[in-house]
Coordinates of C-alpha atoms and ligand atoms in Angstrom, one line a residue:
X7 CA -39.6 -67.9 0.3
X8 CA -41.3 -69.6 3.3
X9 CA -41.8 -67.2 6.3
X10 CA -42.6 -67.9 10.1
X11 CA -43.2 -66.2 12.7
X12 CA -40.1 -68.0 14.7
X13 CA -38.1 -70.6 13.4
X14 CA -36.0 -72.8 15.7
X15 CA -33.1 -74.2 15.3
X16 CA -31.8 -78.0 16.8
X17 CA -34.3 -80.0 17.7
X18 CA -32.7 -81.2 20.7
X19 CA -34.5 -80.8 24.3
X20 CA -33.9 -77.3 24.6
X21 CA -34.9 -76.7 21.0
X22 CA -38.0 -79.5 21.5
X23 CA -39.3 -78.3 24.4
X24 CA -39.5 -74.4 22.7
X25 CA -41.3 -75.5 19.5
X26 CA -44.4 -77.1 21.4
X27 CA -44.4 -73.5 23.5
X28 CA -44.4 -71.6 20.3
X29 CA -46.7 -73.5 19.1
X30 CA -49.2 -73.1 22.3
X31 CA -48.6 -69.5 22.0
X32 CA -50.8 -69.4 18.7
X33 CA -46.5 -69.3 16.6
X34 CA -46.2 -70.3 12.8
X35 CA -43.7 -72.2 13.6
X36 CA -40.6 -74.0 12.2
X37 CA -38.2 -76.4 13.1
X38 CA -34.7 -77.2 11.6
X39 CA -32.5 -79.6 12.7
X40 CA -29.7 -81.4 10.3
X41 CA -28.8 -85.0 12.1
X42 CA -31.2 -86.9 14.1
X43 CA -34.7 -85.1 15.5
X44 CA -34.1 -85.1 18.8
X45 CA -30.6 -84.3 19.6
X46 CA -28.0 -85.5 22.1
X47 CA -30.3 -86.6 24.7
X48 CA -32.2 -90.1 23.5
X49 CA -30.0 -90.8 20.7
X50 CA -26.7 -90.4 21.6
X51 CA -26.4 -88.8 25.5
X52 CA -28.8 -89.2 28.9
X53 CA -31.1 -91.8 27.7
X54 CA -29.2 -94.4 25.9
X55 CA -26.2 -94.4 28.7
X56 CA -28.8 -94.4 31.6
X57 CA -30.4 -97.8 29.4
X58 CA -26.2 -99.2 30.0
X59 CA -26.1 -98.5 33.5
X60 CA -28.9 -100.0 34.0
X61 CA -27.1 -102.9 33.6
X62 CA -24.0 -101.9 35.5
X63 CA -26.4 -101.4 38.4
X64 CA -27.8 -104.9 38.3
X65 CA -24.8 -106.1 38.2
X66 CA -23.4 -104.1 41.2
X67 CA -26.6 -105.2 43.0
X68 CA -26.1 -109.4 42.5
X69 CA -21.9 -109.2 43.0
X70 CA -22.6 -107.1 46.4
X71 CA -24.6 -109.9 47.4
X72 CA -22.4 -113.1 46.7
X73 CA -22.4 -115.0 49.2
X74 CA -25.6 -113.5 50.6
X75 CA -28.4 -115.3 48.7
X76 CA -26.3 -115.4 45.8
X77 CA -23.2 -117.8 44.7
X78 CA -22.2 -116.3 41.1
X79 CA -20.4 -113.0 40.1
X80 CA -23.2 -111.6 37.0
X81 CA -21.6 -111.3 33.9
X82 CA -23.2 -108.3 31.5
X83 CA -23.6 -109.6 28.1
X84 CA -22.8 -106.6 25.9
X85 CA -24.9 -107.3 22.4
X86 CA -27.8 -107.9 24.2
X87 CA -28.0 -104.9 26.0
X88 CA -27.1 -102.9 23.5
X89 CA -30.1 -104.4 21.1
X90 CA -32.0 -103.6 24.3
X91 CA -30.5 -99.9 24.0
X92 CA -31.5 -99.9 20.4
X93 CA -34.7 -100.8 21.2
X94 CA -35.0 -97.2 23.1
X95 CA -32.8 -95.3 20.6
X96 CA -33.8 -96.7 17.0
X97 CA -37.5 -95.2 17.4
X98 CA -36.4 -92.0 18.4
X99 CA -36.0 -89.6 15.1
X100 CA -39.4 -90.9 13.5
X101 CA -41.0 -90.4 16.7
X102 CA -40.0 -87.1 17.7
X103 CA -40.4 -85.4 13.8
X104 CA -44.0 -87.2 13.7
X105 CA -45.1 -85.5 17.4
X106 CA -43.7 -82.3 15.9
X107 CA -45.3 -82.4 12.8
X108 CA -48.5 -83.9 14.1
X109 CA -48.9 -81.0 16.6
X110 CA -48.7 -78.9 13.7
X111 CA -45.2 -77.3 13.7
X112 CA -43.0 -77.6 9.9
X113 CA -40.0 -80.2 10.4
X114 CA -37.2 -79.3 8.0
X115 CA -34.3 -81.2 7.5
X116 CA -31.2 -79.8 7.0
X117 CA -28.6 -77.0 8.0
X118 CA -29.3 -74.2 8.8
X119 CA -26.6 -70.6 7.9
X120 CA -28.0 -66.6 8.8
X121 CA -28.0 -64.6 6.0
X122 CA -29.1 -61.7 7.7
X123 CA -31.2 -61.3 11.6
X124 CA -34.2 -62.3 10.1
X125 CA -33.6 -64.6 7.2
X126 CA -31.6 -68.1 7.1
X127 CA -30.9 -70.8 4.3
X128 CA -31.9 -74.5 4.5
X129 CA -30.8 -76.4 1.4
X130 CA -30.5 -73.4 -0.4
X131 CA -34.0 -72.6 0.3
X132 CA -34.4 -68.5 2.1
X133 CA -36.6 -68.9 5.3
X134 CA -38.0 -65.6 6.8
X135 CA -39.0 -65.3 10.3
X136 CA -39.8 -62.4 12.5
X137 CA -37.3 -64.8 15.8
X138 CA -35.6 -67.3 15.6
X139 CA -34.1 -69.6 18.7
X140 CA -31.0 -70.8 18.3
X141 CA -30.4 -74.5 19.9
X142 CA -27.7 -76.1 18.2
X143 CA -26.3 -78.0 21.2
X144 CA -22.8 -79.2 21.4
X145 CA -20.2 -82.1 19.9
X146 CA -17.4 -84.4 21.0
X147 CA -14.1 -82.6 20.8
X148 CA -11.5 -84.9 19.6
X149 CA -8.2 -83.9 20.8
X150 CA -5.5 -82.9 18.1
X151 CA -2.6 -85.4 18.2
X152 CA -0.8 -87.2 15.7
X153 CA -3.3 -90.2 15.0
X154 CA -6.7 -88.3 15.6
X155 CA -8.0 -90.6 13.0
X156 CA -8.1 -93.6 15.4
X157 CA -9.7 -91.5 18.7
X158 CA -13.5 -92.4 19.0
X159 CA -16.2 -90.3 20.7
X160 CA -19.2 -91.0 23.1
X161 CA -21.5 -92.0 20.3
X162 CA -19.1 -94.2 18.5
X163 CA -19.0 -95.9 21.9
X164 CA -23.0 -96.0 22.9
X165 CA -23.3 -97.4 19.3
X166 CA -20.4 -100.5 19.8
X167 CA -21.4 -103.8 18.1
X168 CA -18.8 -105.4 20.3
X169 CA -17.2 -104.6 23.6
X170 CA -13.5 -104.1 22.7
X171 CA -11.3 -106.6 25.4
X172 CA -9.0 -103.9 26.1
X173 CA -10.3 -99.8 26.0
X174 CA -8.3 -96.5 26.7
X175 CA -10.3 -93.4 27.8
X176 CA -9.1 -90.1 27.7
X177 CA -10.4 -87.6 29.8
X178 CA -11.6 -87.3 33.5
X179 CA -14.9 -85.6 33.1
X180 CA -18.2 -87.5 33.6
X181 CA -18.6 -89.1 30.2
X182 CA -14.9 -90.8 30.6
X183 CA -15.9 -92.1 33.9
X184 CA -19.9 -92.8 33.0
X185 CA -18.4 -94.5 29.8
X186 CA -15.1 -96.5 31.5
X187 CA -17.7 -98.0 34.4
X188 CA -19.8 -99.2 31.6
X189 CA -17.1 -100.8 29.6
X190 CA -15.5 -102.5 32.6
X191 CA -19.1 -103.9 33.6
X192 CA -19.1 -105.5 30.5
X193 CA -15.7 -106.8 30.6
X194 CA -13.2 -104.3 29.1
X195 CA -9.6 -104.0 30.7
X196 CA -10.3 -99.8 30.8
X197 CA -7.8 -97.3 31.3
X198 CA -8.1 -94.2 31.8
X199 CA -5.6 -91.8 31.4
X200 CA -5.2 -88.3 32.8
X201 CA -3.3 -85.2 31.7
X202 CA -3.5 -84.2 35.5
X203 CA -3.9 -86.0 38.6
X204 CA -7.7 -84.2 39.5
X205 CA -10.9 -86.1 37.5
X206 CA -14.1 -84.5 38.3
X207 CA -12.7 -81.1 39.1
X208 CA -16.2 -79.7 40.0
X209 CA -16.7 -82.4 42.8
X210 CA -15.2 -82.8 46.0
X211 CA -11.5 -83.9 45.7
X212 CA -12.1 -86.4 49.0
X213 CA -15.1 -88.2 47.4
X214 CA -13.6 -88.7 43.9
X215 CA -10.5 -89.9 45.4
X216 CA -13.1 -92.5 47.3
X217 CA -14.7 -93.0 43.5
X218 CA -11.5 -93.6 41.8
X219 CA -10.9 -96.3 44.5
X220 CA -13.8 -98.2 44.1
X221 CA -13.2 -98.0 40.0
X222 CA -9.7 -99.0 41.1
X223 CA -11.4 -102.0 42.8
X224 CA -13.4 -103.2 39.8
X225 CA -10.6 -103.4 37.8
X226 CA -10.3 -100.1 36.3
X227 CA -6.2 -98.6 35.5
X228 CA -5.8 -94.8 35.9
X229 CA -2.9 -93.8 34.7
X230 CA -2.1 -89.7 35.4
X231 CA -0.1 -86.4 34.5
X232 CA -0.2 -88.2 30.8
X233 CA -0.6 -86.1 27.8
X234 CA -0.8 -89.0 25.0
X235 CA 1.1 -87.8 21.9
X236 CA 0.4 -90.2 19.1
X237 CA -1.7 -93.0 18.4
X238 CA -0.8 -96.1 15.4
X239 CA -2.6 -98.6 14.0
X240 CA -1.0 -102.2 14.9
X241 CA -2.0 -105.6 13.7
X242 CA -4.1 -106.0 16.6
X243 CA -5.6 -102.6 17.6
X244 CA -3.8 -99.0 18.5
X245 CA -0.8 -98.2 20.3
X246 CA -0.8 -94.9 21.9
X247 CA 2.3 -93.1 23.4
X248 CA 2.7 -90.3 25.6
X249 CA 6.4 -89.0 26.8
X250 CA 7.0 -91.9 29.4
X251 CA 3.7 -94.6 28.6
X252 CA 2.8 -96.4 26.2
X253 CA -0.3 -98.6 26.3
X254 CA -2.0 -100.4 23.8
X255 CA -5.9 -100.9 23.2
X256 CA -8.7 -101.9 21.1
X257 CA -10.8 -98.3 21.4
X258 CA -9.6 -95.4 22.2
X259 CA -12.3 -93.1 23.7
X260 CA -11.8 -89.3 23.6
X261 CA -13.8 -88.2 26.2
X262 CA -12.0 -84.4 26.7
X263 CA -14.8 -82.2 26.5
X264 CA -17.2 -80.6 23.9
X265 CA -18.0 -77.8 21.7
X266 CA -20.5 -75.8 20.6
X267 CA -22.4 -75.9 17.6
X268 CA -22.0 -72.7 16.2
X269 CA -19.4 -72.5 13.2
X270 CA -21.4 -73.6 11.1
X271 CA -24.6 -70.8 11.5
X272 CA -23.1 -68.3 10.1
X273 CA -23.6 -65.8 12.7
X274 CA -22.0 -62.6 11.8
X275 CA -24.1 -62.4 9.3
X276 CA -26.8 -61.8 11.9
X277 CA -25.1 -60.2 14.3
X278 CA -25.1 -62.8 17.0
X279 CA -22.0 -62.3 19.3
X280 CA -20.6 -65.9 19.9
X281 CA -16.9 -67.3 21.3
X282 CA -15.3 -70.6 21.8
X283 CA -17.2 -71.3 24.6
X284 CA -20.7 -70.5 23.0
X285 CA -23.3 -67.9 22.2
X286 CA -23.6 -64.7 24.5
X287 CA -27.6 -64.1 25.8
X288 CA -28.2 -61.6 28.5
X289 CA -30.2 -62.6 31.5
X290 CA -33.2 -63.2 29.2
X291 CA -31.5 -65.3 27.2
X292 CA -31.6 -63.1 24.5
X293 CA -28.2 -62.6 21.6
X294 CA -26.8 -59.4 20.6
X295 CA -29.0 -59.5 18.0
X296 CA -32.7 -58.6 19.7
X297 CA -34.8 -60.9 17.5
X298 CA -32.8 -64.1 18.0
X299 CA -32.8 -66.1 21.5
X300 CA -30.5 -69.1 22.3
X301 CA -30.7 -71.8 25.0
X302 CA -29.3 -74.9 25.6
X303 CA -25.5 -76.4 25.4
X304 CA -24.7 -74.0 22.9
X305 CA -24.5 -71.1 25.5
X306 CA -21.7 -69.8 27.0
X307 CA -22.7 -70.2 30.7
X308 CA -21.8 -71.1 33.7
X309 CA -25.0 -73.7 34.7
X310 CA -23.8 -77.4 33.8
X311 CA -24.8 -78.4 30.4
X312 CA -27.9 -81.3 30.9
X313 CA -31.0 -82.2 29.7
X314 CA -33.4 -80.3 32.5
X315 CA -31.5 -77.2 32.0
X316 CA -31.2 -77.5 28.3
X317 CA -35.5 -78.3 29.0
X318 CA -35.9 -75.1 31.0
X319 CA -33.8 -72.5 29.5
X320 CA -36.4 -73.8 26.4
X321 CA -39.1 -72.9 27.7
X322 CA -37.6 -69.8 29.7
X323 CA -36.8 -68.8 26.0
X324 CA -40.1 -68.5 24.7
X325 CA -41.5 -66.9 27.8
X326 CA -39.4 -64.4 26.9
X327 CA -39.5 -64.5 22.9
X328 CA -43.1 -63.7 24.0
X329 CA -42.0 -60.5 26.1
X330 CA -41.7 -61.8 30.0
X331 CA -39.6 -59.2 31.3
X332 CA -38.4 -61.3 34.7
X333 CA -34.8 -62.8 34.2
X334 CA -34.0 -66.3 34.1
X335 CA -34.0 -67.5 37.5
X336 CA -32.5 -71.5 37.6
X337 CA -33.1 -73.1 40.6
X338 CA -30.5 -75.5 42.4
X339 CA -29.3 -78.4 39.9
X340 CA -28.3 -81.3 41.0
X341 CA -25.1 -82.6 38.7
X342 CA -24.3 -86.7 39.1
X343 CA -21.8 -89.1 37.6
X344 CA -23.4 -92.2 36.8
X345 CA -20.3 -94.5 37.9
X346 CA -20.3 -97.3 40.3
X347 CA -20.3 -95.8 42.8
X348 CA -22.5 -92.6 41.5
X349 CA -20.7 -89.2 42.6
X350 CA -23.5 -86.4 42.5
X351 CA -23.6 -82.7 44.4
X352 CA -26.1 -79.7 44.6
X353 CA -25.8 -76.2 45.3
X354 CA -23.2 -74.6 48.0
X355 CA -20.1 -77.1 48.1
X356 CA -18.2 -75.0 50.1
X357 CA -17.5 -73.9 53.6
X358 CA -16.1 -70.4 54.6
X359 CA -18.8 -67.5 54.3
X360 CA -20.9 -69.0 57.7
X361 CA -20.9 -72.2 55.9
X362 CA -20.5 -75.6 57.9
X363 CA -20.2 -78.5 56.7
X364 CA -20.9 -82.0 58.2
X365 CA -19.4 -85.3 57.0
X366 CA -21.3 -88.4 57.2
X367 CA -20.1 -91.8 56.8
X368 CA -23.1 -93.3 55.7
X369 CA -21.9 -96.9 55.0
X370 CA -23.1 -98.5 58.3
X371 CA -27.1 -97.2 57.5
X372 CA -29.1 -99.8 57.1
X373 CA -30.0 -98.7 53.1
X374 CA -26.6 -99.2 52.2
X375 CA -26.1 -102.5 54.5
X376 CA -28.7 -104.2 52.8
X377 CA -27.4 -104.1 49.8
X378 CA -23.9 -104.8 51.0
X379 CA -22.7 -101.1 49.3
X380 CA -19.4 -101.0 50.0
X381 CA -19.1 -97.2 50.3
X382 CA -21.6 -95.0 51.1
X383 CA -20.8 -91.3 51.9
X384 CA -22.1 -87.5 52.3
X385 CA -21.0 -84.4 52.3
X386 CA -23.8 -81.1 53.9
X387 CA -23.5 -77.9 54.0
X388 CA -25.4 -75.8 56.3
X389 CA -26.0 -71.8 56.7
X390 CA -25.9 -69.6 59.6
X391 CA -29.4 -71.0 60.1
X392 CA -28.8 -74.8 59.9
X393 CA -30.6 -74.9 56.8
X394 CA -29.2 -77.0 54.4
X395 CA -27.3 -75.2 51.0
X396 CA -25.5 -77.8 49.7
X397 CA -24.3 -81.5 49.3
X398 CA -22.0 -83.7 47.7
X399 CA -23.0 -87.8 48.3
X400 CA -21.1 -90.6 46.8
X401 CA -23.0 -94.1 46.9
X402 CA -24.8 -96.4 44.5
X403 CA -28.6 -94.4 45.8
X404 CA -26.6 -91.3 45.0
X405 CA -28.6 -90.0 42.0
X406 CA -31.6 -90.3 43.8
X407 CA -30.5 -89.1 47.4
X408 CA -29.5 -85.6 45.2
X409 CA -32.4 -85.2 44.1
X410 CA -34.1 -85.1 48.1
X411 CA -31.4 -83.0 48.8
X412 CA -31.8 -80.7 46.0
X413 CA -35.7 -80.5 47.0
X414 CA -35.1 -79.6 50.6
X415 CA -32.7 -77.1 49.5
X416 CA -35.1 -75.6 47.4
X417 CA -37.9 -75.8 49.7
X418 CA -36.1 -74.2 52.5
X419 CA -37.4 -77.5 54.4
X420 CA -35.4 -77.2 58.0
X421 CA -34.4 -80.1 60.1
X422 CA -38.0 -79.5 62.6
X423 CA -40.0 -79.7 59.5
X424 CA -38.4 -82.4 58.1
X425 CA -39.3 -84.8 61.1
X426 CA -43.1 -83.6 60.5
X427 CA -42.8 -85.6 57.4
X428 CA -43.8 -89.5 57.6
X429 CA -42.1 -91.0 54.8
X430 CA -42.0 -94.4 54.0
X431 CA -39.7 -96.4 55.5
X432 CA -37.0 -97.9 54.5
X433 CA -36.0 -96.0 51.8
X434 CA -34.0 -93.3 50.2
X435 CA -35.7 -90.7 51.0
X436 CA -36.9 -92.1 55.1
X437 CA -32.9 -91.3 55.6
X438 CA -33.4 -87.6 55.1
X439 CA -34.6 -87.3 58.1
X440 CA -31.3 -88.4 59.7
X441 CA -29.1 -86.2 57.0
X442 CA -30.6 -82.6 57.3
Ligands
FAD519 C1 -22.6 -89.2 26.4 C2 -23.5 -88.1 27.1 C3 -24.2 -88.4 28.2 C4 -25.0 -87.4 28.8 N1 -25.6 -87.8 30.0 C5 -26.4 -86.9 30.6 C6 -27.2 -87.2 31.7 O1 -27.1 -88.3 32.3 N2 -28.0 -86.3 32.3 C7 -28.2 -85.0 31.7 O2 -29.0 -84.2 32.2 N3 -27.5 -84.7 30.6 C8 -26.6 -85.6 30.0 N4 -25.9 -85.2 28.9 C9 -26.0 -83.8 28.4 C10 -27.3 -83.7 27.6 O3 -27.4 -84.7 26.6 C11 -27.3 -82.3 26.9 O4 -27.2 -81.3 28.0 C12 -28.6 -82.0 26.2 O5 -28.9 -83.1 25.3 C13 -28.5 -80.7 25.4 O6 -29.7 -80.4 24.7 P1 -29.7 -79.3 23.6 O7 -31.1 -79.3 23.1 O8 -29.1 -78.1 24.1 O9 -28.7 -79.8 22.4 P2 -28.7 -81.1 21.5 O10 -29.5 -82.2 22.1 O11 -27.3 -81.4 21.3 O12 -29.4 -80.7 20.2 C14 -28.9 -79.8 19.3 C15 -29.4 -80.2 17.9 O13 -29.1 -79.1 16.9 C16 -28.7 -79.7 15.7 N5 -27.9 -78.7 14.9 C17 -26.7 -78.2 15.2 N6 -26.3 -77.3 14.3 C18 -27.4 -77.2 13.4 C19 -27.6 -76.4 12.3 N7 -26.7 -75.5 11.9 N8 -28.8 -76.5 11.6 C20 -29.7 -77.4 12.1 N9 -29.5 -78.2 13.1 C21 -28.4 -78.1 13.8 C22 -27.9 -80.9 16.1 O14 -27.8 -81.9 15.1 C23 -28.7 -81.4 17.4 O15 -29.6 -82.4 17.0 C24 -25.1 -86.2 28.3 C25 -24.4 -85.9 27.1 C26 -23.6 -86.8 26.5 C27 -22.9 -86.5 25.2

């Protein structure tokens, strides 16, 4: 029997991230992980979409411009991007078992089942360990209808040979939206198709209805209040039907959320209380069962599931796996929705409770004028103080602008120290000054 002192397993960020700081600590430490080594992130999540829109934000950058230095619409020429994408994602298992391994923590392959709190089976093999971290991430959930066989998830679409000429998505959460902008950059007729008339729930209703405009604009069909029922194979593609639509397509993307990893670990047999939503850890990140820690997706938590949280609650993890008794404190975190525009908010988005909030209409600033955006918006929230607590900003510079925010946010940076600041100019980040 081989025996550790803690054993993770998933080898995604959070799980990554928790293995070298095992290892630091002076851990025996091993590794499982049963698909590719390194999880959702670069192989089938962040890394290789951010790679695609890329390419939807070159695009946006020349057709804003037409007529302003340049006379052609850019076309985006799906194979070759995607052989660029594979030139990101094809390295990725090799490289990220060979760092573990070389750093000197044991890579095993294959699925890991409890049999007890301190023992689990890998290929039938009994593994001992004194902890064990559980980081098993989440999957696609395909939505039961009659048909499932045809729906295809996020990966099935980040790994397309082909872009299809005419693609359904189903969902309004970011990966339909990340996903449909993609496709219709590349020259899909996308549709999206919502059971209720509210995408992007968690973001202000105002600026998604200003998002779904500008998809609108590109060419993009949302069709609403549609639950589709069944889905058949036709000469040419699929033809899905809900109550009162039908539509036909080439793809159907099933973009309606995801779900833990977790049936498959066998956790009663340790003890580990779990439910639908994911594993239960106290503020320490610790499971019902005292020797085994979780982090990542797979919790059942209230943070947004991403790659930086997945990164710290890692390393929060072993912090305490190595008995640091303060709590897990996350700091704000910005969430964004690579579309075209990009849709992204941090911390308090709502007023009431001494909370103001300003609107600014930002698409007269010269950053935005430049490049001929044709939306550019923001959303602030500011306490009793005037210190800013929260924003929501729509715009093509909206994934970085977030991130500013987020900083002065976290930095308690007021509006008088803010002008102190000489930032270079003109940028991003020199509009802050104006904004908070
Ligand atoms: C399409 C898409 C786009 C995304 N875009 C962004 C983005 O732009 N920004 C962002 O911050 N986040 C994004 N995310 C979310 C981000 O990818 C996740 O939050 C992050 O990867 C989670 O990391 P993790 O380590 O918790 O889980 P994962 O990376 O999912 O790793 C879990 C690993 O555990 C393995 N595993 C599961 N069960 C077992 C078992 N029993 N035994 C052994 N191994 C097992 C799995 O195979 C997997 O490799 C995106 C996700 C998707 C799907």
């Amino acid at each position: 029997m081989l025996k550790f002192d803690a054993v993770v397993i998933g080898s995604g960020v959070a799980g990554l991230s928790a293995a070298y700081k095992l290892k630091d600590a002076g851990k025996n430490v091993a590794i499982i992980e049963d698909d590719l080594w390194g999880g959702t992130c670069p192989n089938r999540g962040c890394d290789p979409k951010k790679i695609l829109i890329a390419g939807v934000e070159a695009r946006d950058r020349v057709n804003q411009l037409v007529g302003k230095g340049f006379s052609e619409l850019a076309p985006m020429n799906w194979e070759e991007i995607e052989a660029f994408k594979r030139s990101f994602t094809d390295p990725v298992p090799e490289s990220r078992q060979k760092g573990l391994a070389d750093y000197g923590v044991t890579t095993i392959y294959g699925q890991a089942r409890f049999t007890d709190a301190n023992h689990i089976t890998v290929n039938e093999e009994e593994i001992e360990a004194a902890q064990f971290l559980i980081a098993t991430g989440q999957r696609a959930n395909l939505l039961n209808l009659d048909g499932q066989e045809y729906l295809s998830n996020s990966t099935d679409f980040l790994a397309l040979s082909h872009m299809p000429k005419r693609m359904a998505v189903i969902g309004g959460g970011y990966i339909a939206f990340e996903l449909a902008t993609i496709a219709n950059a590349a020259g899909s007729e996308v549709t999206i198709i919502l059971h209720n008339r509210r995408p992007l729930k968690e973001f202000d209703a105002e600026l998604v209805d200003e998002m779904v405009a500008q998809l609108k604009e590109r060419g993009i069909r949302f069709i609403y209040d549609t639950d589709i029922k069944k889905i058949v194979k036709t000469a040419d593609g699929y033809h899905l039907s809900a109550d009162d639509t039908t539509l036909d397509a080439d793809f159907v993307l099933c973009a309606t959320g995801r779900i833990p990893n977790v049936e498959e670990l066998n956790l009663e047999a340790a003890q580990v209380e779990y439910s639908k939503k994911g594993i239960s850890v106290n503020d320490y990140l610790q499971t019902s069962a005292k020797n085994i820690y979780a982090c990542g997706d797979v919790l059942a938590k209230t943070q947004p599931r991403l790659t930086p949280v997945s990164t710290f609650e890692g390393e929060y993890a072993v912090s305490a796996m190595l008995g640091n008794q303060t709590p897990i404190n996350y700091s704000t975190i910005p969430t964004i929705v690579y579309g075209s525009p990009k849709l992204a908010k941090v911390g308090v988005t709502d007023e009431g409770n001494g909370i103001k909030m300003v609107k600014q209409d930002l698409t007269a600033w010269f950053t935005y004028q430049r490049l001929n955006e044709p939306t550019a918006k923001a959303k602030l929230y500011f306490d009793q103080e005037n210190q800013l607590v929260g924003a929501t900003t729509l715009s093509g510079q909206a994934d970085e602008l977030i991130n500013y925010l987020a900083l002065v946010i976290d930095q308690k940076i007021s509006h008088d120290t803010m002008k102190d600041y000489i930032i270079g100019y003109p940028t991003v980040a020199s509009d802050l000054t104006y904004l908070v």
